């Protein structure tokens, strides 16, 4: 396993490089870059941005023909903004400087927030980790036993009505269910049993651990429900189909013929084979909920997490923040894939990645 781990770790570098290179190249051709964003903000707010970037130098006079957002602005001011954002350098130089910084885990500075990218990511990380961790945990704890039960009772009334319930839940968009929860339980039109914003109530920053933990769980109820409602269907049906496929194989018939009990057959023989497909999807499921599925839920429940941070960075063309979050997301995704491979060996020790060429 050690050799396989080293090979996977060695492949992470070219994978990261390729993903960042492709995205960096695509972004170079996207209109409305950070320079144009700053110039547009400058035109809309007068001298606020001008003083921040250039120290108050220059009066707005003439257009820079290379930028649509620079109409009516002194070219010297435009060049000063380019220099402040690092766009006075060629693209390949900026790309190389970004890569060398990433090798030192220096993610740079946000162009518009005036703070370090790593600082911003770590500040928002607890919100997204909370949503992703609790949502994935609940989905797996419910879907796997439910899928096994449906496989054992395939074709029964229990199988039919539970399939209908999970498919209806899958058809409801998570953000729509989040709005419904707000209306019903967060003071929308009925009752206010749960808070609507943040992970901790105001005034509890210095409270005891137990009090803060209960308040945190209280805040997590509605956003977690909004995320998990659509996650049951695919995992439940995947678990059911995986167990059905294994149950019909010859080794199960042989185990039953030798007198093995149903629980022994199901959990001693079928379980570890059927669970391989489920484990294979765990890293993607966790990363998907952690970084992509929670954006609208974060907005609805006023949770300032990584999804909202990345969205704002893309809208404002805050390139250091965009690529910094991309780098962290990709790195975590690759690490989770390796963790998934290790979990394979825990479920079925017969799997030997070391023997792969």
Short mmCIF file of C-alpha atoms in Angstrom, two decimals:
data_model
loop_
_atom_site.label_atom_id
_atom_site.label_comp_id
_atom_site.label_asym_id
_atom_site.label_seq_id
_atom_site.Cartn_x
_atom_site.Cartn_y
_atom_site.Cartn_z
CA UNK A 1 0.00 0.00 0.00
CA UNK A 2 2.94 2.32 0.63
CA UNK A 3 4.09 2.21 -2.99
CA UNK A 4 0.57 2.86 -4.24
CA UNK A 5 0.24 5.82 -1.88
CA UNK A 6 3.50 7.30 -3.16
CA UNK A 7 2.33 6.93 -6.77
CA UNK A 8 -0.97 8.64 -6.00
CA UNK A 9 0.78 11.47 -4.18
CA UNK A 10 3.17 11.90 -7.12
CA UNK A 11 0.21 12.14 -9.52
CA UNK A 12 -1.37 14.89 -7.45
CA UNK A 13 1.17 17.49 -8.60
CA UNK A 14 0.58 17.15 -12.37
CA UNK A 15 -3.17 16.91 -11.75
CA UNK A 16 -3.17 20.14 -9.75
CA UNK A 17 -0.96 21.80 -12.34
CA UNK A 18 -3.23 20.77 -15.21
CA UNK A 19 -6.43 21.93 -13.53
CA UNK A 20 -4.98 25.29 -12.52
CA UNK A 21 -3.40 25.81 -15.96
CA UNK A 22 -6.64 25.11 -17.81
CA UNK A 23 -8.67 27.40 -15.58
CA UNK A 24 -6.02 30.14 -15.69
CA UNK A 25 -5.98 29.99 -19.50
CA UNK A 26 -9.78 30.11 -19.76
CA UNK A 27 -10.00 33.06 -17.36
CA UNK A 28 -7.57 35.10 -19.47
CA UNK A 29 -10.18 35.25 -22.24
CA UNK A 30 -13.12 36.07 -19.96
CA UNK A 31 -14.35 39.67 -20.22
CA UNK A 32 -14.69 41.92 -17.21
CA UNK A 33 -11.44 41.20 -15.39
CA UNK A 34 -10.43 42.73 -12.04
CA UNK A 35 -8.95 45.81 -13.71
CA UNK A 36 -12.22 46.51 -15.49
CA UNK A 37 -14.09 45.80 -12.25
CA UNK A 38 -11.97 48.35 -10.40
CA UNK A 39 -12.39 50.93 -13.17
CA UNK A 40 -16.14 50.40 -13.18
CA UNK A 41 -16.22 50.84 -9.41
CA UNK A 42 -14.05 53.94 -9.79
CA UNK A 43 -16.45 55.49 -12.27
CA UNK A 44 -19.41 54.71 -10.02
CA UNK A 45 -17.94 55.91 -6.73
CA UNK A 46 -15.73 58.78 -7.74
CA UNK A 47 -12.34 58.79 -6.05
CA UNK A 48 -12.71 55.99 -3.51
CA UNK A 49 -10.98 53.30 -5.54
CA UNK A 50 -8.60 55.82 -7.12
CA UNK A 51 -7.32 56.91 -3.72
CA UNK A 52 -7.03 53.33 -2.50
CA UNK A 53 -5.06 52.10 -5.51
CA UNK A 54 -3.07 55.18 -6.60
CA UNK A 55 -2.97 57.28 -3.47
CA UNK A 56 -5.23 59.93 -4.98
CA UNK A 57 -3.03 60.66 -8.03
CA UNK A 58 -4.54 61.99 -11.22
CA UNK A 59 -7.80 63.39 -12.44
CA UNK A 60 -10.24 61.51 -14.66
CA UNK A 61 -9.62 62.77 -18.20
CA UNK A 62 -9.06 60.35 -21.06
CA UNK A 63 -10.05 56.83 -22.15
CA UNK A 64 -7.75 53.82 -22.39
CA UNK A 65 -8.66 52.22 -25.74
CA UNK A 66 -7.80 48.71 -24.46
CA UNK A 67 -10.46 48.66 -21.74
CA UNK A 68 -14.17 49.25 -22.13
CA UNK A 69 -14.51 50.15 -18.45
CA UNK A 70 -11.81 52.81 -18.69
CA UNK A 71 -13.77 55.40 -20.63
CA UNK A 72 -13.01 58.87 -19.31
CA UNK A 73 -10.15 57.77 -17.00
CA UNK A 74 -6.57 58.99 -17.22
CA UNK A 75 -4.38 56.26 -18.84
CA UNK A 76 -1.81 56.78 -16.09
CA UNK A 77 -4.44 55.83 -13.52
CA UNK A 78 -5.33 52.75 -15.55
CA UNK A 79 -1.68 51.69 -15.63
CA UNK A 80 -1.39 52.29 -11.89
CA UNK A 81 -4.40 50.02 -11.28
CA UNK A 82 -2.89 47.36 -13.54
CA UNK A 83 0.36 47.58 -11.61
CA UNK A 84 -1.44 47.38 -8.25
CA UNK A 85 -3.26 44.22 -9.36
CA UNK A 86 -0.19 42.71 -11.01
CA UNK A 87 -1.57 42.93 -14.52
CA UNK A 88 1.39 44.91 -15.79
CA UNK A 89 3.19 41.54 -16.11
CA UNK A 90 2.70 38.96 -18.89
CA UNK A 91 0.29 36.11 -18.22
CA UNK A 92 3.00 33.44 -18.05
CA UNK A 93 4.89 35.44 -15.41
CA UNK A 94 1.76 35.84 -13.29
CA UNK A 95 1.03 32.11 -13.65
CA UNK A 96 4.55 31.14 -12.56
CA UNK A 97 4.44 33.47 -9.55
CA UNK A 98 1.08 31.99 -8.54
CA UNK A 99 2.41 28.43 -8.78
CA UNK A 100 5.54 29.15 -6.76
CA UNK A 101 3.37 30.74 -4.10
CA UNK A 102 1.09 27.68 -4.02
CA UNK A 103 4.10 25.41 -3.48
CA UNK A 104 4.76 27.41 -0.30
CA UNK A 105 0.99 27.43 0.49
CA UNK A 106 1.02 31.19 -0.06
CA UNK A 107 -2.33 31.81 -1.74
CA UNK A 108 -1.79 35.55 -2.19
CA UNK A 109 -3.97 38.53 -1.35
CA UNK A 110 -7.57 39.19 -2.33
CA UNK A 111 -7.75 42.02 -4.84
CA UNK A 112 -10.90 43.60 -3.44
CA UNK A 113 -11.06 42.52 0.21
CA UNK A 114 -7.52 43.53 1.16
CA UNK A 115 -6.92 40.30 3.11
CA UNK A 116 -4.99 37.09 2.57
CA UNK A 117 -6.76 34.38 0.58
CA UNK A 118 -5.74 31.68 3.07
CA UNK A 119 -7.10 33.80 5.93
CA UNK A 120 -10.44 34.21 4.15
CA UNK A 121 -10.70 30.50 3.35
CA UNK A 122 -9.94 29.39 6.90
CA UNK A 123 -12.42 31.96 8.21
CA UNK A 124 -15.24 30.54 6.07
CA UNK A 125 -14.20 26.88 6.36
CA UNK A 126 -16.09 26.01 9.60
CA UNK A 127 -19.44 26.87 8.02
CA UNK A 128 -18.95 24.70 4.93
CA UNK A 129 -17.35 21.84 6.87
CA UNK A 130 -20.29 21.86 9.27
CA UNK A 131 -22.82 21.67 6.45
CA UNK A 132 -20.89 19.05 4.49
CA UNK A 133 -20.04 16.85 7.46
CA UNK A 134 -23.48 16.72 9.06
CA UNK A 135 -25.30 16.40 5.73
CA UNK A 136 -23.10 13.57 4.47
CA UNK A 137 -23.20 11.78 7.83
CA UNK A 138 -27.01 11.89 8.03
CA UNK A 139 -27.43 10.83 4.39
CA UNK A 140 -25.18 7.80 4.85
CA UNK A 141 -26.63 6.82 8.23
CA UNK A 142 -30.17 6.84 6.81
CA UNK A 143 -29.66 5.72 3.22
CA UNK A 144 -27.49 2.65 3.78
CA UNK A 145 -29.77 0.88 6.32
CA UNK A 146 -32.81 1.93 4.25
CA UNK A 147 -31.26 0.59 1.03
CA UNK A 148 -30.39 -2.72 2.70
CA UNK A 149 -33.92 -3.05 4.06
CA UNK A 150 -35.38 -2.31 0.62
CA UNK A 151 -33.14 -4.94 -0.96
CA UNK A 152 -34.18 -7.58 1.58
CA UNK A 153 -37.86 -6.73 1.07
CA UNK A 154 -37.65 -6.07 -2.67
CA UNK A 155 -41.08 -5.73 -4.28
CA UNK A 156 -42.95 -5.42 -0.98
CA UNK A 157 -45.24 -2.55 -0.04
CA UNK A 158 -42.45 -1.16 2.16
CA UNK A 159 -40.13 -1.06 -0.85
CA UNK A 160 -42.71 0.69 -3.00
CA UNK A 161 -43.78 3.45 -0.62
CA UNK A 162 -40.23 4.23 0.54
CA UNK A 163 -39.16 4.52 -3.11
CA UNK A 164 -41.95 6.99 -3.67
CA UNK A 165 -40.92 9.06 -0.65
CA UNK A 166 -37.21 9.26 -1.54
CA UNK A 167 -37.95 10.05 -5.19
CA UNK A 168 -40.30 12.88 -4.21
CA UNK A 169 -37.56 14.23 -1.94
CA UNK A 170 -35.07 13.96 -4.79
CA UNK A 171 -37.40 15.93 -7.07
CA UNK A 172 -37.60 18.87 -4.65
CA UNK A 173 -34.71 21.34 -5.16
CA UNK A 174 -32.71 21.89 -1.99
CA UNK A 175 -33.05 25.68 -2.12
CA UNK A 176 -36.83 25.42 -2.51
CA UNK A 177 -37.06 23.15 0.50
CA UNK A 178 -34.82 25.60 2.40
CA UNK A 179 -37.27 28.42 1.67
CA UNK A 180 -40.14 26.22 2.84
CA UNK A 181 -38.32 25.49 6.10
CA UNK A 182 -37.72 29.19 6.65
CA UNK A 183 -41.39 29.98 6.05
CA UNK A 184 -42.59 27.21 8.37
CA UNK A 185 -40.06 27.12 11.21
CA UNK A 186 -37.83 30.21 11.12
CA UNK A 187 -40.32 33.02 11.57
CA UNK A 188 -41.47 33.27 7.96
CA UNK A 189 -45.23 32.97 8.38
CA UNK A 190 -45.83 30.41 11.11
CA UNK A 191 -43.51 29.67 14.03
CA UNK A 192 -39.94 30.63 14.86
CA UNK A 193 -38.47 27.51 16.41
CA UNK A 194 -35.06 27.83 14.78
CA UNK A 195 -32.67 30.75 14.12
CA UNK A 196 -32.21 32.11 10.62
CA UNK A 197 -28.62 33.27 10.42
CA UNK A 198 -25.13 32.26 11.48
CA UNK A 199 -23.85 29.30 13.49
CA UNK A 200 -23.93 30.95 16.91
CA UNK A 201 -26.39 33.27 18.57
CA UNK A 202 -25.15 36.73 19.49
CA UNK A 203 -23.98 37.08 23.06
CA UNK A 204 -22.87 33.45 23.41
CA UNK A 205 -19.27 33.96 22.29
CA UNK A 206 -18.01 33.61 25.86
CA UNK A 207 -20.56 31.05 27.03
CA UNK A 208 -19.62 27.56 28.18
CA UNK A 209 -18.78 24.78 25.74
CA UNK A 210 -21.99 22.84 26.35
CA UNK A 211 -24.15 25.93 25.82
CA UNK A 212 -22.34 26.88 22.62
CA UNK A 213 -22.51 23.29 21.32
CA UNK A 214 -26.27 23.12 21.81
CA UNK A 215 -26.72 26.52 20.17
CA UNK A 216 -24.56 25.41 17.23
CA UNK A 217 -26.64 22.25 16.73
CA UNK A 218 -29.80 24.35 16.98
CA UNK A 219 -28.54 26.57 14.16
CA UNK A 220 -27.57 23.57 12.00
CA UNK A 221 -30.96 21.84 11.97
CA UNK A 222 -32.67 23.68 9.10
CA UNK A 223 -29.70 24.11 6.70
CA UNK A 224 -28.74 20.46 7.18
CA UNK A 225 -32.29 19.31 6.46
CA UNK A 226 -32.34 21.44 3.32
CA UNK A 227 -29.18 19.76 2.04
CA UNK A 228 -30.03 16.15 2.89
CA UNK A 229 -33.58 16.09 1.49
CA UNK A 230 -32.38 15.41 -2.04
CA UNK A 231 -29.41 13.25 -1.10
CA UNK A 232 -31.29 10.18 0.10
CA UNK A 233 -32.64 8.96 -3.23
CA UNK A 234 -29.46 8.24 -5.20
CA UNK A 235 -27.58 6.64 -2.29
CA UNK A 236 -30.60 4.59 -1.14
CA UNK A 237 -31.23 3.20 -4.62
CA UNK A 238 -27.52 2.57 -5.19
CA UNK A 239 -27.33 0.62 -1.91
CA UNK A 240 -30.43 -1.38 -2.75
CA UNK A 241 -29.24 -2.29 -6.25
CA UNK A 242 -25.76 -3.19 -5.02
CA UNK A 243 -27.16 -5.55 -2.38
CA UNK A 244 -29.66 -7.08 -4.80
CA UNK A 245 -26.87 -7.83 -7.25
CA UNK A 246 -24.77 -9.52 -4.58
CA UNK A 247 -27.70 -11.40 -3.01
CA UNK A 248 -28.38 -13.17 -6.33
CA UNK A 249 -24.81 -14.41 -6.75
CA UNK A 250 -23.73 -18.01 -6.33
CA UNK A 251 -21.63 -17.54 -3.19
CA UNK A 252 -24.73 -16.35 -1.31
CA UNK A 253 -26.64 -19.45 -2.39
CA UNK A 254 -23.70 -21.59 -1.24
CA UNK A 255 -23.51 -19.83 2.14
CA UNK A 256 -27.22 -20.41 2.71
CA UNK A 257 -26.91 -24.04 1.66
CA UNK A 258 -24.22 -24.51 4.32
CA UNK A 259 -26.65 -23.33 6.96
CA UNK A 260 -25.51 -19.73 7.46
CA UNK A 261 -28.18 -17.52 8.99
CA UNK A 262 -29.70 -14.62 7.09
CA UNK A 263 -27.90 -12.00 9.18
CA UNK A 264 -24.60 -13.85 8.73
CA UNK A 265 -25.11 -14.03 4.96
CA UNK A 266 -26.19 -10.41 4.70
CA UNK A 267 -23.56 -8.74 6.89
CA UNK A 268 -20.79 -11.35 6.84
CA UNK A 269 -20.67 -12.00 3.09
CA UNK A 270 -22.82 -9.57 1.10
CA UNK A 271 -22.10 -6.36 2.98
CA UNK A 272 -18.41 -5.87 2.22
CA UNK A 273 -18.88 -6.66 -1.48
CA UNK A 274 -21.96 -4.51 -1.94
CA UNK A 275 -20.49 -1.57 -0.03
CA UNK A 276 -17.58 -1.09 -2.43
CA UNK A 277 -19.69 0.97 -4.85
CA UNK A 278 -21.05 3.04 -1.97
CA UNK A 279 -17.59 3.83 -0.65
CA UNK A 280 -16.38 4.71 -4.15
CA UNK A 281 -18.86 7.60 -4.23
CA UNK A 282 -18.16 8.94 -0.74
CA UNK A 283 -15.33 11.40 -1.61
CA UNK A 284 -17.30 12.93 -4.47
CA UNK A 285 -20.44 13.13 -2.34
CA UNK A 286 -18.65 14.84 0.54
CA UNK A 287 -16.78 17.32 -1.67
CA UNK A 288 -19.94 18.00 -3.68
CA UNK A 289 -21.99 18.87 -0.61
CA UNK A 290 -19.09 20.69 1.03
CA UNK A 291 -18.26 23.09 -1.77
CA UNK A 292 -20.94 23.15 -4.47
CA UNK A 293 -24.30 22.06 -3.12
CA UNK A 294 -24.43 24.50 -0.24
CA UNK A 295 -24.25 27.84 -2.09
CA UNK A 296 -27.97 28.62 -2.21
CA UNK A 297 -28.50 27.17 1.26
CA UNK A 298 -25.75 29.43 2.59
CA UNK A 299 -27.44 32.43 1.00
CA UNK A 300 -30.92 31.56 2.31
CA UNK A 301 -29.74 30.93 5.87
CA UNK A 302 -27.17 33.75 5.86
CA UNK A 303 -24.25 31.36 6.36
CA UNK A 304 -21.00 32.93 5.21
CA UNK A 305 -19.19 29.83 3.93
CA UNK A 306 -16.85 28.76 1.14
CA UNK A 307 -19.61 28.45 -1.44
CA UNK A 308 -20.60 32.08 -1.05
CA UNK A 309 -16.95 33.13 -0.91
CA UNK A 310 -16.14 31.42 -4.21
CA UNK A 311 -19.28 32.78 -5.85
CA UNK A 312 -18.46 36.36 -4.85
CA UNK A 313 -14.88 35.89 -6.07
CA UNK A 314 -16.12 34.72 -9.48
CA UNK A 315 -18.61 37.59 -9.79
CA UNK A 316 -16.00 40.22 -8.88
CA UNK A 317 -13.21 38.50 -10.87
CA UNK A 318 -11.08 38.36 -7.74
CA UNK A 319 -8.52 36.08 -9.41
CA UNK A 320 -6.29 35.32 -6.38
CA UNK A 321 -9.36 34.33 -4.38
CA UNK A 322 -10.81 32.35 -7.29
CA UNK A 323 -7.65 30.35 -7.92
CA UNK A 324 -6.89 30.02 -4.21
CA UNK A 325 -10.26 28.39 -3.52
CA UNK A 326 -9.88 26.26 -6.67
CA UNK A 327 -6.48 25.08 -5.45
CA UNK A 328 -7.83 24.18 -2.00
CA UNK A 329 -10.95 22.47 -3.41
CA UNK A 330 -8.91 20.41 -5.89
CA UNK A 331 -6.33 19.45 -3.30
CA UNK A 332 -9.01 18.33 -0.85
CA UNK A 333 -10.78 16.38 -3.60
CA UNK A 334 -7.62 14.49 -4.52
CA UNK A 335 -6.87 13.74 -0.88
CA UNK A 336 -10.42 12.46 -0.38
CA UNK A 337 -9.97 10.11 -3.33
CA UNK A 338 -6.92 8.59 -1.63
CA UNK A 339 -8.88 8.32 1.62
CA UNK A 340 -11.59 6.49 -0.31
CA UNK A 341 -9.02 3.96 -1.58
CA UNK A 342 -7.85 3.32 1.99
CA UNK A 343 -11.46 2.80 3.02
CA UNK A 344 -11.77 0.16 0.30
CA UNK A 345 -9.12 -1.92 2.05
CA UNK A 346 -10.86 -1.52 5.40
CA UNK A 347 -14.16 -2.82 4.04
CA UNK A 348 -12.57 -5.62 2.00
CA UNK A 349 -8.99 -6.57 2.98
CA UNK A 350 -8.75 -8.71 -0.16
CA UNK A 351 -8.29 -5.56 -2.23
CA UNK A 352 -4.60 -4.96 -2.88
CA UNK A 353 -3.77 -1.70 -4.60
CA UNK A 354 -0.08 -2.55 -4.34
CA UNK A 355 -0.46 -5.22 -7.03
CA UNK A 356 -1.62 -2.64 -9.58
CA UNK A 357 1.01 -1.80 -12.12
#
